[in-house]
PDB file of C-alpha atoms in Angstrom:
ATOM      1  CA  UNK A   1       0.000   0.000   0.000  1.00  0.00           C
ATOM      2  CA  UNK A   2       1.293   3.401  -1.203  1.00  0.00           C
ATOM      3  CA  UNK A   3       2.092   6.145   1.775  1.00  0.00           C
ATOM      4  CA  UNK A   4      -0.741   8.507   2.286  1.00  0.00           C
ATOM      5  CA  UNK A   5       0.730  12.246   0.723  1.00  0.00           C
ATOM      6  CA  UNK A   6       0.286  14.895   2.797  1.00  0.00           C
ATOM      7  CA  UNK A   7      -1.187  17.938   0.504  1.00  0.00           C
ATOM      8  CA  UNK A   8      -0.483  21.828   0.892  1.00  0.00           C
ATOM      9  CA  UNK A   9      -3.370  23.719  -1.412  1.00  0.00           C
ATOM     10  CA  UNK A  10      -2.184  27.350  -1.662  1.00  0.00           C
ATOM     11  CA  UNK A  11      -5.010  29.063  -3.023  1.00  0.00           C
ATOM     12  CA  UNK A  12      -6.995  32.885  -3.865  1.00  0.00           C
ATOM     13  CA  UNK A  13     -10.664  31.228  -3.582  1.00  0.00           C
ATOM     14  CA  UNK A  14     -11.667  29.570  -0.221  1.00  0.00           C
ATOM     15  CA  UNK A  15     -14.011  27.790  -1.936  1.00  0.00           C
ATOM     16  CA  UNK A  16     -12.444  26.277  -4.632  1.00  0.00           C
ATOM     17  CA  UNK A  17      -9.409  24.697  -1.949  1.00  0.00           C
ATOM     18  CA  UNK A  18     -11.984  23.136   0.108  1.00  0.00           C
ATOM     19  CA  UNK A  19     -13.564  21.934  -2.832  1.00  0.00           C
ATOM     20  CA  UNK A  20     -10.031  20.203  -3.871  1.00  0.00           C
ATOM     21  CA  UNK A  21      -9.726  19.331  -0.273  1.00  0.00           C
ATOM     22  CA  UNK A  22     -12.819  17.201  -1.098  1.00  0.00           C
ATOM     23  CA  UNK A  23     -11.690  16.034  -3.954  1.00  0.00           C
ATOM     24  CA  UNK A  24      -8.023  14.691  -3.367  1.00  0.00           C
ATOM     25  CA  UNK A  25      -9.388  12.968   0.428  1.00  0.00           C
ATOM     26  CA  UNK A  26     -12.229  10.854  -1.495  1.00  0.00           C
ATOM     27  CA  UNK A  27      -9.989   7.852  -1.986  1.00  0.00           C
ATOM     28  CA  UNK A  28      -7.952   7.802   1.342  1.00  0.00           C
ATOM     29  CA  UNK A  29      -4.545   8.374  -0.781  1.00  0.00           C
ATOM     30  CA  UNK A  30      -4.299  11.732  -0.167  1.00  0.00           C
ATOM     31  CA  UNK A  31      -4.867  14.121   2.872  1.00  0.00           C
ATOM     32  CA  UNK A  32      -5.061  18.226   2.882  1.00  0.00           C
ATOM     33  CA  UNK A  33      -2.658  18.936   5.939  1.00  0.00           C
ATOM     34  CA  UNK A  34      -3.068  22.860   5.263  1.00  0.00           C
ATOM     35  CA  UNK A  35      -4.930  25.299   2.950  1.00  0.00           C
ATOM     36  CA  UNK A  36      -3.470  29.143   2.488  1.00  0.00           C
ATOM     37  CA  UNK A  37      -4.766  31.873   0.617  1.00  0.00           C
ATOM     38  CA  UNK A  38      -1.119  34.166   0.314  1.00  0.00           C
ATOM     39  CA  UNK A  39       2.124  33.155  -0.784  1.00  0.00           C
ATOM     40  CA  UNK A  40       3.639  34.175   2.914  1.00  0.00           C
ATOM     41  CA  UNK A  41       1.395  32.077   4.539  1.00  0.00           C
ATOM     42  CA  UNK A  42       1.964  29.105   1.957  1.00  0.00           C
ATOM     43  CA  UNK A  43       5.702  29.500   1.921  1.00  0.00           C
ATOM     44  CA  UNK A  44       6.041  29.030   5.441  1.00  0.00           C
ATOM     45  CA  UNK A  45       3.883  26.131   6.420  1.00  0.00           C
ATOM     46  CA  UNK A  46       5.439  24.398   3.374  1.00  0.00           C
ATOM     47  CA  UNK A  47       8.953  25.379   4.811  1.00  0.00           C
ATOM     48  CA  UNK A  48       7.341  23.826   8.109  1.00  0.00           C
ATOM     49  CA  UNK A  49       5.578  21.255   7.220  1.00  0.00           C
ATOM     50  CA  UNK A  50       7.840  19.752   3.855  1.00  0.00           C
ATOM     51  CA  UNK A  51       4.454  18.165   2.638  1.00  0.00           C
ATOM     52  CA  UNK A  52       4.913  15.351  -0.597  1.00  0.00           C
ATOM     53  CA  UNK A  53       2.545  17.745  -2.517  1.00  0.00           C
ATOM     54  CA  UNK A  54       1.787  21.539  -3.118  1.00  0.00           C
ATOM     55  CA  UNK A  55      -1.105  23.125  -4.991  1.00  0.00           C
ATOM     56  CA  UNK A  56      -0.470  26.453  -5.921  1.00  0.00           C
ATOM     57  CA  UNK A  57      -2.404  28.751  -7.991  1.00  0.00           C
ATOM     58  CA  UNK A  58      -0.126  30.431 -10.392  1.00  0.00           C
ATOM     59  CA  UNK A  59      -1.580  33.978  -9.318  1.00  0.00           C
ATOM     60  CA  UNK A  60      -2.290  35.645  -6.219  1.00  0.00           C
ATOM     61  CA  UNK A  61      -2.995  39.021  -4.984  1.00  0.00           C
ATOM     62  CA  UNK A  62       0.534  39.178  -4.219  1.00  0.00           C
ATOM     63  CA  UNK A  63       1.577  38.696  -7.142  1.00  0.00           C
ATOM     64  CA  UNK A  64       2.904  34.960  -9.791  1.00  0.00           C
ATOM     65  CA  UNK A  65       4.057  32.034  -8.358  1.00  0.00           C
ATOM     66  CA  UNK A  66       7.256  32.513 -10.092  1.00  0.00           C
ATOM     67  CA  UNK A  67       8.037  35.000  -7.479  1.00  0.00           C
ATOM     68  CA  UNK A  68       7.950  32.391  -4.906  1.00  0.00           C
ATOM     69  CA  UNK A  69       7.978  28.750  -6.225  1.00  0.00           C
ATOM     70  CA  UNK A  70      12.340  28.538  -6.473  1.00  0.00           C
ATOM     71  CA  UNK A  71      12.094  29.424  -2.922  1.00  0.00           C
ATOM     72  CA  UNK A  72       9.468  27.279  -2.094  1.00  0.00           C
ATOM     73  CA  UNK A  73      11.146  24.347  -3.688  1.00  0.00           C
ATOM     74  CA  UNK A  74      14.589  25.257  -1.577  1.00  0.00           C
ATOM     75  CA  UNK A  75      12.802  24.924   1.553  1.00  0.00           C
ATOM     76  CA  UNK A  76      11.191  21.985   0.844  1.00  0.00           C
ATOM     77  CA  UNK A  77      13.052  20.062  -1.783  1.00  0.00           C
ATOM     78  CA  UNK A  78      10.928  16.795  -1.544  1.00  0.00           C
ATOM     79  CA  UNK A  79       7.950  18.592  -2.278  1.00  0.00           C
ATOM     80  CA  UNK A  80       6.062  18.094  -5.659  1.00  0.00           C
ATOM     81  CA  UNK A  81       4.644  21.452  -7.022  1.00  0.00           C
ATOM     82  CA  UNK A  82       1.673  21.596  -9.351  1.00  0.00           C
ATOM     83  CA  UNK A  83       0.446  24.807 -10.511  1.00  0.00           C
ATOM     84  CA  UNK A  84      -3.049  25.601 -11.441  1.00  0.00           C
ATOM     85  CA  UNK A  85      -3.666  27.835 -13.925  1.00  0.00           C
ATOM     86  CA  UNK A  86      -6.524  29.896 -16.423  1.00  0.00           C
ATOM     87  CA  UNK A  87      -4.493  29.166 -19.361  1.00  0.00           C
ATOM     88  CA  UNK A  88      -4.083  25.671 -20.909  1.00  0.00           C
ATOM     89  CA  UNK A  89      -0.295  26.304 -19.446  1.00  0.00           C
ATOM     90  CA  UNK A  90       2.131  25.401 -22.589  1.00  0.00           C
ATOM     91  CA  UNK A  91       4.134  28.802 -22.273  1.00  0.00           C
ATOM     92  CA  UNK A  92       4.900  28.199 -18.765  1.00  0.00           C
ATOM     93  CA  UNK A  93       5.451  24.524 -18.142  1.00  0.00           C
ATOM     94  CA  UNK A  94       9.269  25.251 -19.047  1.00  0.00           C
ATOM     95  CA  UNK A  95       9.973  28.242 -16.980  1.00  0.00           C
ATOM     96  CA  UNK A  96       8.098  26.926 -14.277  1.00  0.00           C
ATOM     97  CA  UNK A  97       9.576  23.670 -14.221  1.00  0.00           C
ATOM     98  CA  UNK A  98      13.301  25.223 -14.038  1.00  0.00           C
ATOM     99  CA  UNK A  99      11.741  27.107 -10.919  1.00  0.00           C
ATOM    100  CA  UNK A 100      11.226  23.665  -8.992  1.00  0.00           C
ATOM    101  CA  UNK A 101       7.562  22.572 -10.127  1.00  0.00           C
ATOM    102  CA  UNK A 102       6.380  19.008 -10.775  1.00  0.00           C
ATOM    103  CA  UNK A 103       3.899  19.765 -12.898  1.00  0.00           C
ATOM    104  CA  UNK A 104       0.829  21.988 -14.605  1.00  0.00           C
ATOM    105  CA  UNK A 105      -2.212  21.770 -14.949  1.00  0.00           C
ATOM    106  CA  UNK A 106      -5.605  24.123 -16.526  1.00  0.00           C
ATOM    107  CA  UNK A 107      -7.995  24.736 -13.785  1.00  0.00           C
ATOM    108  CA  UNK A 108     -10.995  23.495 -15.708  1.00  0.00           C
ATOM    109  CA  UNK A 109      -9.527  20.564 -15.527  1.00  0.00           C
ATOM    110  CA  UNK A 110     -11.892  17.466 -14.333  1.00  0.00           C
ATOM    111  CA  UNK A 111     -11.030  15.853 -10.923  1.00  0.00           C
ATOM    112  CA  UNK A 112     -10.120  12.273 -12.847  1.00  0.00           C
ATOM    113  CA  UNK A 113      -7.611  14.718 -14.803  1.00  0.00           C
ATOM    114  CA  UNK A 114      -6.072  16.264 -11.633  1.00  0.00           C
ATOM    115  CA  UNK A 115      -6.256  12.965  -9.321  1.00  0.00           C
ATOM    116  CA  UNK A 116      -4.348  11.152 -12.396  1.00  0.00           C
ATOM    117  CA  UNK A 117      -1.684  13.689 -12.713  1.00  0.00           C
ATOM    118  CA  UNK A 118      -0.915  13.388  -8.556  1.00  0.00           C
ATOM    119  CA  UNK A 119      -1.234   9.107  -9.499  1.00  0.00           C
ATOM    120  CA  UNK A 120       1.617   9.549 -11.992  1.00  0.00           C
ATOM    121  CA  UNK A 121       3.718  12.182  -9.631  1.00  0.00           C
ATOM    122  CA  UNK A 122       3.724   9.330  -7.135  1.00  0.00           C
ATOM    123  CA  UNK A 123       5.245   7.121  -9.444  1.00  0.00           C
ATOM    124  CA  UNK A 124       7.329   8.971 -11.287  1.00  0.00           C
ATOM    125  CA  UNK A 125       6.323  10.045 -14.078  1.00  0.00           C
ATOM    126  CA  UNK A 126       4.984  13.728 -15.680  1.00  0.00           C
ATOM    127  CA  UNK A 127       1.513  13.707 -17.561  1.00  0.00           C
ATOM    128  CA  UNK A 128       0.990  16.258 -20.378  1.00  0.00           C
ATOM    129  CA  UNK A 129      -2.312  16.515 -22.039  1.00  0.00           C
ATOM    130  CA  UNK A 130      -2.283  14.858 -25.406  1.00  0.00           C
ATOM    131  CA  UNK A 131      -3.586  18.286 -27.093  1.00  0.00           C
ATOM    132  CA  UNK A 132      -0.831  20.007 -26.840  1.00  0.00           C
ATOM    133  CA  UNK A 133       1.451  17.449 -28.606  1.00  0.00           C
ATOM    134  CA  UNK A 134      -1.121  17.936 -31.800  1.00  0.00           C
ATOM    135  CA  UNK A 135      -0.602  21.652 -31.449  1.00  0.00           C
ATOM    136  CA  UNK A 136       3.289  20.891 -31.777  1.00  0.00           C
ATOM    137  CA  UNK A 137       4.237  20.985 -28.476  1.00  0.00           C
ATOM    138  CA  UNK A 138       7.539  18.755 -26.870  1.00  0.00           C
ATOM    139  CA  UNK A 139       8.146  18.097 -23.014  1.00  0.00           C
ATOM    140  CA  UNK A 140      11.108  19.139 -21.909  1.00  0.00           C
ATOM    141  CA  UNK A 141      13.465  18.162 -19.863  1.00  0.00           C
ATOM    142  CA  UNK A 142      14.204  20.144 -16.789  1.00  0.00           C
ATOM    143  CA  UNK A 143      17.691  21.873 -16.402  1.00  0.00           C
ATOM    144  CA  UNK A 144      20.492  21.191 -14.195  1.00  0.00           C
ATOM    145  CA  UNK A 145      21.062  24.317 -12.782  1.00  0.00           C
ATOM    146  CA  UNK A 146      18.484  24.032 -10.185  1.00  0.00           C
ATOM    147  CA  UNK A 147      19.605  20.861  -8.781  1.00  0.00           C
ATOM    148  CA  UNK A 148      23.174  22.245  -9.012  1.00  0.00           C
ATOM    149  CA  UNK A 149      21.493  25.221  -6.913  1.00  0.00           C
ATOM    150  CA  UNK A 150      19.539  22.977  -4.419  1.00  0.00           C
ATOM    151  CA  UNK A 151      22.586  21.394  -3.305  1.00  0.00           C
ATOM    152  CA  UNK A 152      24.860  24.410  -2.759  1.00  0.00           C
ATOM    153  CA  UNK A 153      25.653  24.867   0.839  1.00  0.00           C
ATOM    154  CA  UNK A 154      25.392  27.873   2.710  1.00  0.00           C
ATOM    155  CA  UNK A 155      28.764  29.463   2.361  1.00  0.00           C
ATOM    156  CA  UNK A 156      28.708  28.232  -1.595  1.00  0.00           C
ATOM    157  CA  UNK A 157      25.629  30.485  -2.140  1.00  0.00           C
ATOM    158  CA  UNK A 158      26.803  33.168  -0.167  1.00  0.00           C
ATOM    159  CA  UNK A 159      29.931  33.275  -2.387  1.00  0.00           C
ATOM    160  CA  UNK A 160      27.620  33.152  -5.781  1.00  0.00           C
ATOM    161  CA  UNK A 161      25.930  35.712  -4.582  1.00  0.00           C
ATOM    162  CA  UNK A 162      28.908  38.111  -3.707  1.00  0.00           C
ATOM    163  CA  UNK A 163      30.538  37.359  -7.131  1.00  0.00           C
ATOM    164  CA  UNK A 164      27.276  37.828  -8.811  1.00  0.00           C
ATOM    165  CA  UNK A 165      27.250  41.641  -6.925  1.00  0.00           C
ATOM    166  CA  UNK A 166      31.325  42.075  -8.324  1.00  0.00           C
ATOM    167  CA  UNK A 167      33.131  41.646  -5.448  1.00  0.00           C
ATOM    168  CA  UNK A 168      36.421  40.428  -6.182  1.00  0.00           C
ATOM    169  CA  UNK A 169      37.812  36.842  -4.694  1.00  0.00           C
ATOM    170  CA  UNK A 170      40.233  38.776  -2.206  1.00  0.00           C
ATOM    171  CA  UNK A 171      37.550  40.731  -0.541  1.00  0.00           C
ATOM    172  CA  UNK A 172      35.152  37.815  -0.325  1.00  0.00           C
ATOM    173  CA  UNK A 173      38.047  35.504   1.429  1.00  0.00           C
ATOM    174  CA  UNK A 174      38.111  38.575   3.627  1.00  0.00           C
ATOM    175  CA  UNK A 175      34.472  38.937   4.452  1.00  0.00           C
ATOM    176  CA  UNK A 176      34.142  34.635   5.327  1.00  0.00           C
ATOM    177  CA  UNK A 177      37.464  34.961   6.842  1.00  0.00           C
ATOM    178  CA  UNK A 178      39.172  32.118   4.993  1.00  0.00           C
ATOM    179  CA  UNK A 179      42.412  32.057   2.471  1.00  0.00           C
ATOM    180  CA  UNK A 180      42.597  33.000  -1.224  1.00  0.00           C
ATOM    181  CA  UNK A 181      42.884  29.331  -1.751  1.00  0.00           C
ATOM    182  CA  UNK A 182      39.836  28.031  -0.020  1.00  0.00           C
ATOM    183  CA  UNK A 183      37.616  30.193  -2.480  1.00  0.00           C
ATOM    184  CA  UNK A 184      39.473  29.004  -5.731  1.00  0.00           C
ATOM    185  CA  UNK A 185      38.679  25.127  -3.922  1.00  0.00           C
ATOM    186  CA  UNK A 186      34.924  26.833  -3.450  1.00  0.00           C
ATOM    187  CA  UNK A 187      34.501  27.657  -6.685  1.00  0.00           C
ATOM    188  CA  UNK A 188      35.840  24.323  -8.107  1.00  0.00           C
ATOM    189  CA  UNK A 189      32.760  22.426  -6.259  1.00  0.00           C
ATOM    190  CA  UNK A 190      30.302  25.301  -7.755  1.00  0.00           C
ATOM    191  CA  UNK A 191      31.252  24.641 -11.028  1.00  0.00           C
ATOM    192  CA  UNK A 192      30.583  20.794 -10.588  1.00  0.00           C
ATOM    193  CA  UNK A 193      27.286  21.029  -8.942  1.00  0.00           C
ATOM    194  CA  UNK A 194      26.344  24.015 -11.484  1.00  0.00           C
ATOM    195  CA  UNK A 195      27.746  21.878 -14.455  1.00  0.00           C
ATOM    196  CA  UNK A 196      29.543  24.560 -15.677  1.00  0.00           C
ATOM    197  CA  UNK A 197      33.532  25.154 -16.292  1.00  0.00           C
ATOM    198  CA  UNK A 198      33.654  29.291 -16.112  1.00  0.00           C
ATOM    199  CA  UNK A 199      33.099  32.083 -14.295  1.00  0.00           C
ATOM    200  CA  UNK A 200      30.682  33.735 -16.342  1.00  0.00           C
ATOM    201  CA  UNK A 201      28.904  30.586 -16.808  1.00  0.00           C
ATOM    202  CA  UNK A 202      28.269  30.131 -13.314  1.00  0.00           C
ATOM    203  CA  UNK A 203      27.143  33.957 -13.060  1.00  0.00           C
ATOM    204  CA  UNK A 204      24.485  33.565 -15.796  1.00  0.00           C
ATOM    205  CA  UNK A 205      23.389  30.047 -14.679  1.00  0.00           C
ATOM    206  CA  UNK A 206      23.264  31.101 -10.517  1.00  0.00           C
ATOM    207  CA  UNK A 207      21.379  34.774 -11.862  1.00  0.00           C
ATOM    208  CA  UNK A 208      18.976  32.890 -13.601  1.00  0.00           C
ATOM    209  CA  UNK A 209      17.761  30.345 -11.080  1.00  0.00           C
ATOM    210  CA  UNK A 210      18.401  32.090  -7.925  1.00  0.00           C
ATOM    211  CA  UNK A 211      15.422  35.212  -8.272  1.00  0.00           C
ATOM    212  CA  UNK A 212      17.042  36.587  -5.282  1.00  0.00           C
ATOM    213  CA  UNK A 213      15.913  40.133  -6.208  1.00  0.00           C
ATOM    214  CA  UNK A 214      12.128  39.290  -6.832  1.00  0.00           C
ATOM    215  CA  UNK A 215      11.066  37.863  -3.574  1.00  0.00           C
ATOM    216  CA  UNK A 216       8.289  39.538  -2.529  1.00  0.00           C
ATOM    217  CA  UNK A 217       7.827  37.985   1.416  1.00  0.00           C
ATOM    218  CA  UNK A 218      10.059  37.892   4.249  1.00  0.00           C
TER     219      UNK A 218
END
């Protein structure tokens, strides 16, 4: 018997969630350990609570999920992400899924629809509706930079983001208090978990994924 997944729904319409709620409980798979109506309020009880599943609508009040969902994923890297959307969601299954999500899927969507996209999350695999391979489109694959990202420690992101602002090697060995040596060893196990082999590389790759200027909660 599969684990039961514990669900975060992160939501504008109160409604609607406990209507999911409903849904996702019927067959005893799945339980709703926390509904939230702001991205605040979802990032932190996800943070919290690292549930196996988030819903998220792809807009709030506050503003897109891509504001929030690389964090999200950072602070709760087991978590699947699914986003929920108005559109049928071909433009941004690729930018979305380099952000940390799982999958998307069109909020008219029936319950059988959603229920067998969360089967096939739990067992590994993505589903895509078969429409948009007749309109032309292609899955893709997701990138390595987030990974690379996920698994930076501490002092490795702090250094990314420091080079990333200009400051040179010297002052940064300065600032963390550790030799001109240590950073060039540093920057040897970015490059690896970035899979990348410059500096500039690992700039445009760390810029891209990080979105450390468009957080928009504490």
């Amino acid at each position: 018997m599969m684990k039961v997944w514990q669900v975060v729904i992160v939501g504008c319409h109160p409604t609607s969630m406990l209507g999911t709620k409903l849904i996702l409980e019927e067959g005893g798979e799945l339980e709703v350990v926390g509904m939230y109506s702001t991205w605040g309020e979802g990032a932190s009880n996800v943070r919290d609570r690292q549930p196996d599943l988030v819903l998220a609508d792809y807009s709030l009040p506050e503003g897109t999920v891509e504001n929030v969902l690389f964090d999200m994923k950072k602070s709760s890297p087991i978590s699947h992400f699914v986003v929920m959307t108005n559109e049928d969601g071909r433009e941004l299954l690729q930018p979305l899924i380099e952000l940390g999500a799982s999958g998307i899927l069109y909020k008219g969507a029936s319950p059988s629809q959603l229920l067998q996209l969360i089967q096939g999350l739990r067992e590994g695999f993505l589903s895509l509706p078969l429409n948009w391979l007749e309109k032309g489109y292609w899955p893709i694959t997701s990138s390595k930079g987030l990974d690379g990202i996920l698994k930076m420690t501490q002092i490795e992101t702090f250094i990314m983001e420091r080079i990333v602002q200009g400051i040179t090697y010297d002052k940064i060995a300065l600032e963390i208090e550790v030799s001109r040596r240590s950073i060039d060893n540093y920057l040897r196990k970015i490059y690896v978990k970035l899979d990348v082999s410059t500096r500039a590389q690992a700039i445009e790759k760390f810029a891209l994924y990080s979105r450390q200027n468009r957080k928009i909660y504490a």
